[in-house]
PDB file of C-alpha atoms in Angstrom:
ATOM      1  CA  MET B   1     -55.180   4.841 -28.124  1.00 49.00           C
ATOM      2  CA  ALA B   2     -57.354   3.241 -30.793  1.00 49.00           C
ATOM      3  CA  PHE B   3     -55.657   1.149 -33.478  1.00 54.00           C
ATOM      4  CA  PRO B   4     -57.101   0.690 -36.989  1.00 58.00           C
ATOM      5  CA  ARG B   5     -56.437  -3.054 -37.201  1.00 69.00           C
ATOM      6  CA  ALA B   6     -58.460  -4.246 -34.225  1.00 76.00           C
ATOM      7  CA  ALA B   7     -60.085  -7.654 -34.678  1.00 91.00           C
ATOM      8  CA  ARG B   8     -63.284  -8.821 -33.014  1.00 93.00           C
ATOM      9  CA  ARG B   9     -62.803 -10.306 -29.572  1.00 96.00           C
ATOM     10  CA  PRO B  10     -63.671 -14.029 -29.662  1.00 97.00           C
ATOM     11  CA  ALA B  11     -65.776 -15.717 -26.999  1.00 97.00           C
ATOM     12  CA  ILE B  12     -63.642 -16.636 -23.986  1.00 98.00           C
ATOM     13  CA  VAL B  13     -64.640 -19.027 -21.205  1.00 98.00           C
ATOM     14  CA  SER B  14     -63.891 -17.249 -17.939  1.00 98.00           C
ATOM     15  CA  ARG B  15     -62.050 -18.612 -14.943  1.00 98.00           C
ATOM     16  CA  ALA B  16     -65.317 -18.538 -13.030  1.00 97.00           C
ATOM     17  CA  GLN B  17     -66.934 -20.691 -15.717  1.00 98.00           C
ATOM     18  CA  TRP B  18     -64.233 -23.375 -15.544  1.00 98.00           C
ATOM     19  CA  ARG B  19     -64.335 -23.033 -11.745  1.00 97.00           C
ATOM     20  CA  ALA B  20     -60.830 -21.917 -10.915  1.00 97.00           C
ATOM     21  CA  ASP B  21     -60.263 -21.795  -7.157  1.00 95.00           C
ATOM     22  CA  GLU B  22     -59.127 -18.195  -6.783  1.00 95.00           C
ATOM     23  CA  THR B  23     -57.874 -18.792  -3.247  1.00 94.00           C
ATOM     24  CA  GLN B  24     -55.036 -20.930  -4.619  1.00 93.00           C
ATOM     25  CA  ARG B  25     -53.261 -18.285  -6.721  1.00 95.00           C
ATOM     26  CA  ASP B  26     -51.170 -15.207  -6.064  1.00 93.00           C
ATOM     27  CA  ALA B  27     -53.430 -12.374  -4.984  1.00 90.00           C
ATOM     28  CA  HIS B  28     -52.047  -9.825  -7.441  1.00 91.00           C
ATOM     29  CA  ALA B  29     -51.487 -10.010 -11.198  1.00 93.00           C
ATOM     30  CA  HIS B  30     -48.570  -8.221 -12.862  1.00 95.00           C
ATOM     31  CA  TYR B  31     -48.870  -6.127 -15.997  1.00 96.00           C
ATOM     32  CA  THR B  32     -46.711  -4.733 -18.757  1.00 94.00           C
ATOM     33  CA  GLY B  33     -47.258  -1.915 -21.248  1.00 91.00           C
ATOM     34  CA  GLY B  34     -48.939  -4.040 -23.901  1.00 93.00           C
ATOM     35  CA  VAL B  35     -48.804  -7.336 -25.788  1.00 96.00           C
ATOM     36  CA  THR B  36     -46.801  -7.218 -29.011  1.00 96.00           C
ATOM     37  CA  ALA B  37     -46.075 -10.926 -29.489  1.00 98.00           C
ATOM     38  CA  ILE B  38     -47.737 -14.295 -28.913  1.00 98.00           C
ATOM     39  CA  PHE B  39     -46.005 -17.527 -27.952  1.00 98.00           C
ATOM     40  CA  ILE B  40     -47.818 -20.740 -28.878  1.00 98.00           C
ATOM     41  CA  HIS B  41     -47.570 -23.806 -26.619  1.00 98.00           C
ATOM     42  CA  HIS B  42     -49.100 -27.218 -26.180  1.00 98.00           C
ATOM     43  CA  THR B  43     -50.010 -28.664 -22.792  1.00 97.00           C
ATOM     44  CA  ASP B  44     -48.419 -32.084 -23.453  1.00 95.00           C
ATOM     45  CA  THR B  45     -51.606 -33.800 -22.306  1.00 96.00           C
ATOM     46  CA  PRO B  46     -53.742 -36.454 -24.112  1.00 96.00           C
ATOM     47  CA  ASN B  47     -55.551 -35.515 -27.326  1.00 97.00           C
ATOM     48  CA  ASP B  48     -58.520 -37.897 -27.057  1.00 95.00           C
ATOM     49  CA  TYR B  49     -60.489 -35.853 -24.548  1.00 97.00           C
ATOM     50  CA  HIS B  50     -64.110 -34.757 -24.612  1.00 97.00           C
ATOM     51  CA  CYS B  51     -64.381 -30.974 -24.692  1.00 97.00           C
ATOM     52  CA  ALA B  52     -66.957 -31.122 -21.920  1.00 97.00           C
ATOM     53  CA  ASP B  53     -64.187 -32.449 -19.669  1.00 97.00           C
ATOM     54  CA  VAL B  54     -61.757 -29.593 -20.366  1.00 98.00           C
ATOM     55  CA  PRO B  55     -62.658 -27.593 -17.207  1.00 97.00           C
ATOM     56  CA  LEU B  56     -61.360 -30.513 -15.121  1.00 97.00           C
ATOM     57  CA  THR B  57     -58.181 -30.605 -17.209  1.00 96.00           C
ATOM     58  CA  LEU B  58     -57.726 -26.891 -16.602  1.00 97.00           C
ATOM     59  CA  ARG B  59     -58.192 -27.283 -12.866  1.00 97.00           C
ATOM     60  CA  ASN B  60     -55.548 -30.031 -12.848  1.00 95.00           C
ATOM     61  CA  LEU B  61     -53.113 -27.897 -14.857  1.00 96.00           C
ATOM     62  CA  TYR B  62     -53.851 -24.968 -12.552  1.00 96.00           C
ATOM     63  CA  ALA B  63     -53.059 -27.030  -9.450  1.00 94.00           C
ATOM     64  CA  GLY B  64     -49.830 -28.341 -10.938  1.00 94.00           C
ATOM     65  CA  GLN B  65     -48.526 -25.026 -12.195  1.00 94.00           C
ATOM     66  CA  THR B  66     -49.579 -23.091  -9.105  1.00 92.00           C
ATOM     67  CA  HIS B  67     -48.309 -25.468  -6.448  1.00 86.00           C
ATOM     68  CA  ASP B  68     -45.908 -27.999  -7.989  1.00 83.00           C
ATOM     69  CA  ARG B  69     -44.099 -25.445 -10.162  1.00 86.00           C
ATOM     70  CA  ASN B  70     -44.640 -22.461  -7.877  1.00 87.00           C
ATOM     71  CA  TRP B  71     -45.747 -20.164 -10.705  1.00 91.00           C
ATOM     72  CA  GLY B  72     -48.469 -18.629  -8.565  1.00 92.00           C
ATOM     73  CA  ASP B  73     -51.159 -19.270 -11.187  1.00 95.00           C
ATOM     74  CA  LEU B  74     -51.584 -20.893 -14.575  1.00 96.00           C
ATOM     75  CA  GLY B  75     -48.571 -20.005 -16.672  1.00 95.00           C
ATOM     76  CA  TYR B  76     -50.534 -19.541 -19.899  1.00 97.00           C
ATOM     77  CA  ASN B  77     -52.662 -16.471 -20.520  1.00 98.00           C
ATOM     78  CA  PHE B  78     -55.114 -18.497 -22.613  1.00 98.00           C
ATOM     79  CA  LEU B  79     -55.817 -22.108 -23.547  1.00 98.00           C
ATOM     80  CA  VAL B  80     -57.675 -23.512 -26.560  1.00 98.00           C
ATOM     81  CA  ASP B  81     -59.282 -26.945 -26.873  1.00 98.00           C
ATOM     82  CA  ARG B  82     -59.797 -29.249 -29.854  1.00 98.00           C
ATOM     83  CA  CYS B  83     -63.373 -27.937 -30.325  1.00 98.00           C
ATOM     84  CA  GLY B  84     -62.183 -24.343 -30.684  1.00 98.00           C
ATOM     85  CA  ASN B  85     -63.214 -23.163 -27.234  1.00 98.00           C
ATOM     86  CA  ILE B  86     -60.972 -20.474 -25.739  1.00 98.00           C
ATOM     87  CA  TYR B  87     -60.368 -20.330 -21.997  1.00 98.00           C
ATOM     88  CA  GLU B  88     -59.034 -17.601 -19.754  1.00 98.00           C
ATOM     89  CA  GLY B  89     -55.787 -18.808 -18.206  1.00 98.00           C
ATOM     90  CA  ARG B  90     -53.803 -16.561 -15.889  1.00 97.00           C
ATOM     91  CA  ALA B  91     -55.945 -14.157 -13.877  1.00 97.00           C
ATOM     92  CA  GLY B  92     -55.842 -10.393 -14.306  1.00 97.00           C
ATOM     93  CA  GLY B  93     -58.191  -9.610 -17.190  1.00 97.00           C
ATOM     94  CA  VAL B  94     -58.223 -11.087 -20.689  1.00 97.00           C
ATOM     95  CA  ASP B  95     -58.079  -7.646 -22.312  1.00 95.00           C
ATOM     96  CA  ARG B  96     -55.142  -6.506 -20.184  1.00 96.00           C
ATOM     97  CA  PRO B  97     -51.402  -7.193 -20.746  1.00 96.00           C
ATOM     98  CA  VAL B  98     -51.013  -9.746 -17.944  1.00 97.00           C
ATOM     99  CA  VAL B  99     -47.497 -11.094 -17.404  1.00 96.00           C
ATOM    100  CA  GLY B 100     -47.601 -14.885 -17.574  1.00 95.00           C
ATOM    101  CA  SER B 101     -45.111 -17.671 -16.824  1.00 93.00           C
ATOM    102  CA  HIS B 102     -45.001 -19.376 -20.206  1.00 96.00           C
ATOM    103  CA  THR B 103     -41.735 -18.578 -22.032  1.00 95.00           C
ATOM    104  CA  GLN B 104     -38.560 -18.196 -19.999  1.00 91.00           C
ATOM    105  CA  GLY B 105     -37.061 -14.754 -20.576  1.00 93.00           C
ATOM    106  CA  PHE B 106     -39.953 -13.503 -22.685  1.00 96.00           C
ATOM    107  CA  ASN B 107     -42.996 -13.329 -20.438  1.00 95.00           C
ATOM    108  CA  ARG B 108     -43.250  -9.546 -20.494  1.00 95.00           C
ATOM    109  CA  GLY B 109     -44.864  -7.892 -23.498  1.00 95.00           C
ATOM    110  CA  THR B 110     -46.164 -11.251 -24.726  1.00 97.00           C
ATOM    111  CA  ALA B 111     -49.118 -13.579 -24.230  1.00 98.00           C
ATOM    112  CA  GLY B 112     -48.962 -17.358 -24.028  1.00 98.00           C
ATOM    113  CA  ILE B 113     -51.619 -19.409 -25.818  1.00 98.00           C
ATOM    114  CA  ALA B 114     -51.615 -23.146 -25.076  1.00 98.00           C
ATOM    115  CA  ALA B 115     -53.234 -25.729 -27.311  1.00 98.00           C
ATOM    116  CA  ILE B 116     -54.697 -28.442 -25.080  1.00 98.00           C
ATOM    117  CA  GLY B 117     -53.109 -31.682 -26.236  1.00 98.00           C
ATOM    118  CA  THR B 118     -49.811 -32.973 -27.607  1.00 98.00           C
ATOM    119  CA  PHE B 119     -48.844 -32.031 -31.160  1.00 98.00           C
ATOM    120  CA  GLY B 120     -45.710 -33.944 -32.077  1.00 96.00           C
ATOM    121  CA  ARG B 121     -44.800 -34.894 -35.625  1.00 96.00           C
ATOM    122  CA  GLY B 122     -47.591 -36.651 -37.497  1.00 95.00           C
ATOM    123  CA  THR B 123     -50.373 -35.321 -35.279  1.00 96.00           C
ATOM    124  CA  THR B 124     -53.279 -33.496 -36.901  1.00 97.00           C
ATOM    125  CA  VAL B 125     -54.032 -30.089 -35.447  1.00 98.00           C
ATOM    126  CA  PRO B 126     -57.843 -29.785 -35.320  1.00 98.00           C
ATOM    127  CA  ALA B 127     -59.130 -27.033 -37.602  1.00 98.00           C
ATOM    128  CA  PRO B 128     -61.400 -25.494 -34.906  1.00 98.00           C
ATOM    129  CA  MET B 129     -58.399 -25.205 -32.586  1.00 98.00           C
ATOM    130  CA  GLU B 130     -56.299 -23.618 -35.299  1.00 98.00           C
ATOM    131  CA  HIS B 131     -58.976 -21.064 -36.146  1.00 98.00           C
ATOM    132  CA  ALA B 132     -59.547 -20.235 -32.483  1.00 98.00           C
ATOM    133  CA  ILE B 133     -55.835 -19.611 -31.931  1.00 98.00           C
ATOM    134  CA  ALA B 134     -55.783 -17.329 -34.969  1.00 98.00           C
ATOM    135  CA  ALA B 135     -58.866 -15.418 -33.803  1.00 98.00           C
ATOM    136  CA  LEU B 136     -57.453 -14.955 -30.319  1.00 98.00           C
ATOM    137  CA  ALA B 137     -54.066 -13.824 -31.616  1.00 98.00           C
ATOM    138  CA  ALA B 138     -55.683 -11.426 -34.104  1.00 97.00           C
ATOM    139  CA  TRP B 139     -57.672  -9.774 -31.330  1.00 97.00           C
ATOM    140  CA  LYS B 140     -54.881  -9.658 -28.772  1.00 97.00           C
ATOM    141  CA  LEU B 141     -52.255  -8.312 -31.185  1.00 97.00           C
ATOM    142  CA  GLY B 142     -54.804  -5.947 -32.707  1.00 95.00           C
ATOM    143  CA  LEU B 143     -55.118  -4.164 -29.367  1.00 93.00           C
ATOM    144  CA  ARG B 144     -51.634  -2.803 -30.105  1.00 93.00           C
ATOM    145  CA  GLY B 145     -51.988  -2.616 -33.887  1.00 93.00           C
ATOM    146  CA  VAL B 146     -49.497  -5.460 -34.463  1.00 95.00           C
ATOM    147  CA  ASP B 147     -49.600  -7.321 -37.787  1.00 96.00           C
ATOM    148  CA  PRO B 148     -49.589 -11.075 -36.951  1.00 97.00           C
ATOM    149  CA  ARG B 149     -47.152 -11.653 -39.852  1.00 97.00           C
ATOM    150  CA  SER B 150     -44.662  -9.007 -38.736  1.00 97.00           C
ATOM    151  CA  LYS B 151     -41.450  -9.293 -36.744  1.00 97.00           C
ATOM    152  CA  VAL B 152     -41.011  -7.945 -33.243  1.00 97.00           C
ATOM    153  CA  ARG B 153     -37.891  -7.390 -31.167  1.00 96.00           C
ATOM    154  CA  LEU B 154     -37.857  -8.648 -27.587  1.00 96.00           C
ATOM    155  CA  THR B 155     -35.172  -8.581 -24.932  1.00 95.00           C
ATOM    156  CA  SER B 156     -34.533 -11.563 -22.679  1.00 94.00           C
ATOM    157  CA  THR B 157     -35.048 -11.016 -18.961  1.00 94.00           C
ATOM    158  CA  ASN B 158     -33.079 -14.042 -17.745  1.00 91.00           C
ATOM    159  CA  ASP B 159     -30.471 -16.623 -18.739  1.00 90.00           C
ATOM    160  CA  LYS B 160     -32.893 -19.549 -18.893  1.00 88.00           C
ATOM    161  CA  SER B 161     -34.079 -18.690 -22.399  1.00 91.00           C
ATOM    162  CA  ARG B 162     -32.237 -19.271 -25.669  1.00 93.00           C
ATOM    163  CA  TYR B 163     -30.786 -15.799 -25.203  1.00 94.00           C
ATOM    164  CA  ALA B 164     -28.690 -14.434 -22.367  1.00 94.00           C
ATOM    165  CA  LYS B 165     -30.277 -11.870 -20.105  1.00 95.00           C
ATOM    166  CA  GLY B 166     -30.292  -8.473 -21.788  1.00 94.00           C
ATOM    167  CA  THR B 167     -29.931  -9.910 -25.290  1.00 94.00           C
ATOM    168  CA  SER B 168     -32.299  -8.496 -27.899  1.00 94.00           C
ATOM    169  CA  ALA B 169     -33.661 -10.885 -30.532  1.00 95.00           C
ATOM    170  CA  GLU B 170     -36.160 -10.770 -33.379  1.00 97.00           C
ATOM    171  CA  PHE B 171     -39.237 -13.007 -33.305  1.00 98.00           C
ATOM    172  CA  ASN B 172     -42.319 -13.551 -35.396  1.00 98.00           C
ATOM    173  CA  ALA B 173     -45.268 -11.777 -33.815  1.00 98.00           C
ATOM    174  CA  ILE B 174     -46.756 -15.274 -33.486  1.00 98.00           C
ATOM    175  CA  SER B 175     -43.938 -17.585 -32.449  1.00 98.00           C
ATOM    176  CA  GLY B 176     -43.588 -21.028 -30.943  1.00 98.00           C
ATOM    177  CA  HIS B 177     -42.389 -21.644 -27.403  1.00 98.00           C
ATOM    178  CA  ARG B 178     -39.270 -23.291 -28.881  1.00 97.00           C
ATOM    179  CA  ASP B 179     -38.292 -20.006 -30.518  1.00 96.00           C
ATOM    180  CA  GLY B 180     -37.593 -18.516 -27.105  1.00 96.00           C
ATOM    181  CA  THR B 181     -36.711 -21.517 -24.935  1.00 94.00           C
ATOM    182  CA  GLU B 182     -34.911 -24.856 -25.362  1.00 93.00           C
ATOM    183  CA  THR B 183     -37.951 -27.100 -25.755  1.00 96.00           C
ATOM    184  CA  ASP B 184     -39.888 -29.110 -28.355  1.00 96.00           C
ATOM    185  CA  CYS B 185     -43.073 -27.196 -27.460  1.00 97.00           C
ATOM    186  CA  PRO B 186     -45.508 -26.641 -29.178  1.00 98.00           C
ATOM    187  CA  GLY B 187     -44.699 -29.860 -31.018  1.00 98.00           C
ATOM    188  CA  ASP B 188     -43.594 -30.239 -34.631  1.00 98.00           C
ATOM    189  CA  ALA B 189     -47.136 -30.491 -36.019  1.00 98.00           C
ATOM    190  CA  LEU B 190     -48.428 -27.300 -34.407  1.00 98.00           C
ATOM    191  CA  PHE B 191     -45.191 -25.432 -35.041  1.00 98.00           C
ATOM    192  CA  ALA B 192     -45.537 -26.250 -38.754  1.00 98.00           C
ATOM    193  CA  ARG B 193     -49.006 -24.673 -38.765  1.00 98.00           C
ATOM    194  CA  LEU B 194     -47.858 -21.301 -37.402  1.00 98.00           C
ATOM    195  CA  PRO B 195     -47.419 -19.690 -40.861  1.00 98.00           C
ATOM    196  CA  ALA B 196     -51.041 -20.549 -41.700  1.00 98.00           C
ATOM    197  CA  ILE B 197     -52.202 -19.277 -38.303  1.00 98.00           C
ATOM    198  CA  ARG B 198     -50.365 -15.972 -38.891  1.00 98.00           C
ATOM    199  CA  ASP B 199     -52.114 -15.588 -42.246  1.00 97.00           C
ATOM    200  CA  MET B 200     -55.530 -16.373 -40.752  1.00 97.00           C
ATOM    201  CA  ALA B 201     -54.955 -13.877 -37.951  1.00 97.00           C
ATOM    202  CA  ALA B 202     -53.899 -11.182 -40.407  1.00 97.00           C
ATOM    203  CA  ASP B 203     -57.013 -11.825 -42.472  1.00 96.00           C
ATOM    204  CA  LEU B 204     -59.161 -11.453 -39.366  1.00 96.00           C
ATOM    205  CA  GLN B 205     -57.540  -8.061 -38.823  1.00 95.00           C
ATOM    206  CA  GLY B 206     -58.594  -7.088 -42.346  1.00 93.00           C
ATOM    207  CA  ARG B 207     -55.084  -7.082 -43.788  1.00 91.00           C
ATOM    208  CA  SER B 208     -54.566  -7.972 -47.435  1.00 74.00           C
ATOM    209  CA  ALA B 209     -53.095 -11.394 -48.168  1.00 65.00           C
ATOM    210  CA  GLY B 210     -49.327 -11.507 -48.419  1.00 54.00           C
ATOM    211  CA  ALA B 211     -48.940  -7.808 -47.616  1.00 51.00           C
ATOM    212  CA  SER B 212     -47.214  -7.874 -44.263  1.00 51.00           C
ATOM    213  CA  SER B 213     -46.104  -4.495 -43.053  1.00 46.00           C
ATOM    214  CA  GLY B 214     -42.843  -6.053 -41.914  1.00 43.00           C
ATOM    215  CA  ILE B 215     -42.673  -3.456 -39.189  1.00 39.00           C
ATOM    216  CA  GLY B 216     -40.972  -4.640 -36.033  1.00 39.00           C
ATOM    217  CA  VAL B 217     -42.163  -3.374 -32.677  1.00 40.00           C
ATOM    218  CA  PRO B 218     -39.250  -2.692 -30.296  1.00 38.00           C
ATOM    219  CA  VAL B 219     -39.947  -3.893 -26.779  1.00 37.00           C
ATOM    220  CA  THR B 220     -37.407  -3.730 -23.976  1.00 34.00           C
ATOM    221  CA  LEU B 221     -38.247  -6.238 -21.282  1.00 32.00           C
ATOM    222  CA  GLN B 222     -37.248  -5.802 -17.657  1.00 32.00           C
ATOM    223  CA  SER B 223     -37.796  -8.514 -15.099  1.00 29.00           C
ATOM    224  CA  LEU B 224     -41.045  -8.109 -13.197  1.00 27.00           C
ATOM    225  CA  HIS B 225     -42.428 -11.602 -12.859  1.00 31.00           C
ATOM    226  CA  GLN B 226     -40.335 -14.497 -14.114  1.00 33.00           C
ATOM    227  CA  GLY B 227     -41.054 -18.160 -14.518  1.00 37.00           C
ATOM    228  CA  GLY B 228     -42.020 -20.437 -17.339  1.00 40.00           C
ATOM    229  CA  LYS B 229     -42.386 -23.857 -18.712  1.00 40.00           C
TER     230      LYS B 229
END
Protein backbone atom coordinates (compact mmCIF):
# COMPACT_ATOMS: atom_id res chain seq x y z
CA MET A 1 0.00 0.00 0.00
CA ALA A 2 1.32 3.44 -0.90
CA PHE A 3 0.92 6.24 1.64
CA PRO A 4 0.66 9.93 0.66
CA ARG A 5 3.01 11.22 3.37
CA ALA A 6 6.16 9.30 2.47
CA ALA A 7 9.40 11.19 3.11
CA ARG A 8 12.65 10.72 1.22
CA ARG A 9 14.84 7.94 2.54
CA PRO A 10 18.05 9.43 3.99
CA ALA A 11 21.48 7.98 3.30
CA ILE A 12 22.20 5.06 5.64
CA VAL A 13 25.60 3.50 6.26
CA SER A 14 25.15 -0.25 5.91
CA ARG A 15 26.35 -2.95 8.26
CA ALA A 16 28.80 -4.04 5.59
CA GLN A 17 30.23 -0.52 5.47
CA TRP A 18 30.84 -0.37 9.23
CA ARG A 19 32.12 -3.95 9.02
CA ALA A 20 29.73 -5.83 11.25
CA ASP A 21 30.80 -9.44 11.71
CA GLU A 22 27.65 -11.21 10.56
CA THR A 23 28.80 -14.54 12.00
CA GLN A 24 28.32 -13.17 15.52
CA ARG A 25 24.57 -12.48 15.39
CA ASP A 26 21.41 -14.54 15.33
CA ALA A 27 20.94 -15.99 11.86
CA HIS A 28 17.33 -14.86 11.46
CA ALA A 29 15.69 -11.47 11.95
CA HIS A 30 12.14 -11.14 13.26
CA TYR A 31 9.51 -8.88 11.74
CA THR A 32 6.23 -7.26 12.64
CA GLY A 33 3.45 -5.78 10.51
CA GLY A 34 4.90 -2.28 10.32
CA VAL A 35 6.55 0.51 12.30
CA THR A 36 4.12 3.01 13.80
CA ALA A 37 6.30 4.52 16.53
CA ILE A 38 9.94 5.45 17.14
CA PHE A 39 11.79 5.27 20.44
CA ILE A 40 14.80 7.56 20.81
CA HIS A 41 17.83 6.44 22.83
CA HIS A 42 21.37 7.48 23.57
CA THR A 43 24.27 5.03 23.74
CA ASP A 44 25.70 6.43 27.00
CA THR A 45 29.15 6.62 25.42
CA PRO A 46 31.57 9.60 25.18
CA ASN A 47 30.59 12.64 23.10
CA ASP A 48 34.08 13.80 22.07
CA TYR A 49 34.60 11.24 19.33
CA HIS A 50 35.71 11.70 15.74
CA CYS A 51 33.01 10.59 13.33
CA ALA A 52 35.59 8.63 11.37
CA ASP A 53 35.96 6.41 14.44
CA VAL A 54 32.25 5.59 14.75
CA PRO A 55 32.48 2.22 12.92
CA LEU A 56 34.77 0.99 15.71
CA THR A 57 32.31 2.27 18.32
CA LEU A 58 29.53 0.39 16.55
CA ARG A 59 31.54 -2.82 16.47
CA ASN A 60 32.17 -2.49 20.22
CA LEU A 61 28.48 -1.86 20.92
CA TYR A 62 27.59 -4.79 18.67
CA ALA A 63 29.91 -7.14 20.57
CA GLY A 64 28.57 -6.02 23.93
CA GLN A 65 24.90 -6.23 23.05
CA THR A 66 25.23 -9.49 21.13
CA HIS A 67 27.36 -11.42 23.60
CA ASP A 68 27.35 -9.67 26.99
CA ARG A 69 23.62 -8.90 26.94
CA ASN A 70 22.58 -11.87 24.81
CA TRP A 71 20.36 -9.79 22.52
CA GLY A 72 21.52 -11.69 19.46
CA ASP A 73 22.42 -8.50 17.59
CA LEU A 74 22.54 -4.75 18.11
CA GLY A 75 19.43 -3.75 20.01
CA TYR A 76 18.88 -0.52 18.08
CA ASN A 77 17.50 -0.51 14.55
CA PHE A 78 19.52 2.60 13.69
CA LEU A 79 22.22 4.80 15.19
CA VAL A 80 23.09 8.43 14.43
CA ASP A 81 26.40 10.19 15.10
CA ARG A 82 27.23 13.80 15.96
CA CYS A 83 28.00 14.56 12.28
CA GLY A 84 24.53 13.45 11.16
CA ASN A 85 25.56 10.11 9.70
CA ILE A 86 22.93 7.37 10.00
CA TYR A 87 23.96 3.75 10.48
CA GLU A 88 22.08 0.51 10.03
CA GLY A 89 21.83 -1.21 13.41
CA ARG A 90 19.99 -4.50 13.77
CA ALA A 91 20.15 -6.69 10.67
CA GLY A 92 17.12 -7.56 8.56
CA GLY A 93 16.67 -4.66 6.14
CA VAL A 94 16.42 -0.95 6.90
CA ASP A 95 13.15 -0.62 4.99
CA ARG A 96 11.54 -3.58 6.77
CA PRO A 97 9.82 -3.63 10.20
CA VAL A 98 12.60 -5.45 12.05
CA VAL A 99 11.92 -6.24 15.71
CA GLY A 100 14.74 -4.82 17.82
CA SER A 101 15.76 -5.12 21.48
CA HIS A 102 15.65 -1.47 22.49
CA THR A 103 12.58 -0.74 24.65
CA GLN A 104 11.38 -3.41 27.05
CA GLY A 105 7.78 -4.33 26.27
CA PHE A 106 7.58 -2.19 23.15
CA ASN A 107 9.97 -3.67 20.61
CA ARG A 108 7.27 -4.81 18.21
CA GLY A 109 5.73 -2.25 15.88
CA THR A 110 8.46 0.26 16.74
CA ALA A 111 11.98 1.20 15.69
CA GLY A 112 14.79 2.23 18.01
CA ILE A 113 17.06 5.11 17.00
CA ALA A 114 20.13 5.66 19.19
CA ALA A 115 22.05 8.91 19.32
CA ILE A 116 25.74 8.06 19.74
CA GLY A 117 26.84 9.85 22.89
CA THR A 118 25.49 10.84 26.30
CA PHE A 119 22.88 13.60 26.47
CA GLY A 120 22.25 14.41 30.11
CA ARG A 121 21.08 17.79 31.34
CA GLY A 122 23.17 20.68 30.04
CA THR A 123 24.54 18.79 27.05
CA THR A 124 24.12 20.30 23.59
CA VAL A 125 22.55 18.00 21.03
CA PRO A 126 24.43 18.59 17.76
CA ALA A 127 22.19 20.06 15.07
CA PRO A 128 23.32 17.55 12.38
CA MET A 129 22.39 14.68 14.70
CA GLU A 130 19.01 16.21 15.44
CA HIS A 131 18.22 16.72 11.76
CA ALA A 132 19.34 13.19 10.89
CA ILE A 133 17.09 11.70 13.56
CA ALA A 134 14.17 13.73 12.22
CA ALA A 135 14.87 12.68 8.62
CA LEU A 136 15.12 9.02 9.58
CA ALA A 137 11.95 9.13 11.66
CA ALA A 138 10.06 10.97 8.90
CA TRP A 139 10.99 8.29 6.38
CA LYS A 140 10.39 5.31 8.63
CA LEU A 141 7.03 6.53 9.94
CA GLY A 142 6.05 7.69 6.47
CA LEU A 143 6.19 4.10 5.24
CA ARG A 144 3.01 3.59 7.28
CA GLY A 145 1.58 7.08 6.81
CA VAL A 146 2.13 8.02 10.47
CA ASP A 147 2.27 11.72 11.40
CA PRO A 148 5.39 12.18 13.60
CA ARG A 149 3.37 14.52 15.87
CA SER A 150 0.49 12.10 16.38
CA LYS A 151 -0.25 9.68 19.20
CA VAL A 152 -0.12 5.92 18.85
CA ARG A 153 -1.41 3.17 21.11
CA LEU A 154 0.91 0.28 21.94
CA THR A 155 0.45 -2.75 24.14
CA SER A 156 3.21 -3.98 26.44
CA THR A 157 4.53 -7.47 25.77
CA ASN A 158 6.20 -8.01 29.16
CA ASP A 159 6.33 -6.80 32.76
CA LYS A 160 9.76 -5.18 32.48
CA SER A 161 8.39 -1.99 30.94
CA ARG A 162 6.55 0.82 32.71
CA TYR A 163 3.36 -1.06 31.89
CA ALA A 164 2.32 -4.56 32.87
CA LYS A 165 2.15 -7.15 30.13
CA GLY A 166 -1.03 -6.72 28.12
CA THR A 167 -1.53 -3.10 29.18
CA SER A 168 -2.32 -0.66 26.37
CA ALA A 169 -0.84 2.84 26.60
CA GLU A 170 -0.69 5.95 24.44
CA PHE A 171 2.67 7.27 23.23
CA ASN A 172 3.92 10.03 20.99
CA ALA A 173 4.81 8.61 17.59
CA ILE A 174 8.35 9.78 18.41
CA SER A 175 8.96 8.99 22.07
CA GLY A 176 11.92 8.66 24.38
CA HIS A 177 13.12 5.35 25.78
CA ARG A 178 12.08 6.59 29.25
CA ASP A 179 8.47 6.81 28.11
CA GLY A 180 8.31 3.03 27.89
CA THR A 181 10.92 1.84 30.39
CA GLU A 182 12.27 2.95 33.78
CA THR A 183 15.43 4.69 32.59
CA ASP A 184 16.96 8.16 32.13
CA CYS A 185 17.60 7.38 28.44
CA PRO A 186 17.83 9.29 26.10
CA GLY A 187 19.08 11.87 28.59
CA ASP A 188 17.35 15.09 29.64
CA ALA A 189 18.91 17.20 26.87
CA LEU A 190 17.86 14.94 24.00
CA PHE A 191 14.47 14.22 25.54
CA ALA A 192 13.81 17.98 25.66
CA ARG A 193 14.51 18.20 21.92
CA LEU A 194 11.91 15.60 20.93
CA PRO A 195 9.11 18.16 20.29
CA ALA A 196 11.38 19.98 17.82
CA ILE A 197 12.39 16.68 16.20
CA ARG A 198 8.70 15.74 15.77
CA ASP A 199 8.05 19.07 14.06
CA MET A 200 11.06 18.68 11.76
CA ALA A 201 9.99 15.16 10.83
CA ALA A 202 6.45 16.31 10.08
CA ASP A 203 7.80 19.08 7.88
CA LEU A 204 9.90 16.55 5.98
CA GLN A 205 6.71 14.59 5.34
CA GLY A 206 5.17 17.74 3.85
CA ARG A 207 2.71 18.32 6.68
CA SER A 208 1.67 21.86 7.54
CA ALA A 209 3.14 23.35 10.71
CA GLY A 210 1.09 22.82 13.84
CA ALA A 211 -1.56 20.78 12.03
CA SER A 212 -1.13 17.35 13.54
CA SER A 213 -3.78 14.89 12.51
CA GLY A 214 -3.93 13.66 16.09
CA ILE A 215 -4.89 10.27 14.78
CA GLY A 216 -3.70 7.39 16.91
CA VAL A 217 -2.68 4.14 15.27
CA PRO A 218 -3.83 1.11 17.30
CA VAL A 219 -1.19 -1.59 17.50
CA THR A 220 -1.58 -4.76 19.53
CA LEU A 221 1.79 -6.23 20.35
CA GLN A 222 2.35 -9.92 20.99
CA SER A 223 5.66 -11.27 22.16
CA LEU A 224 7.86 -12.46 19.32
CA HIS A 225 11.34 -11.33 20.22
CA GLN A 226 11.88 -9.67 23.58
CA GLY A 227 14.84 -7.94 25.11
CA GLY A 228 15.95 -4.39 25.59
CA LYS A 229 18.16 -1.92 27.24
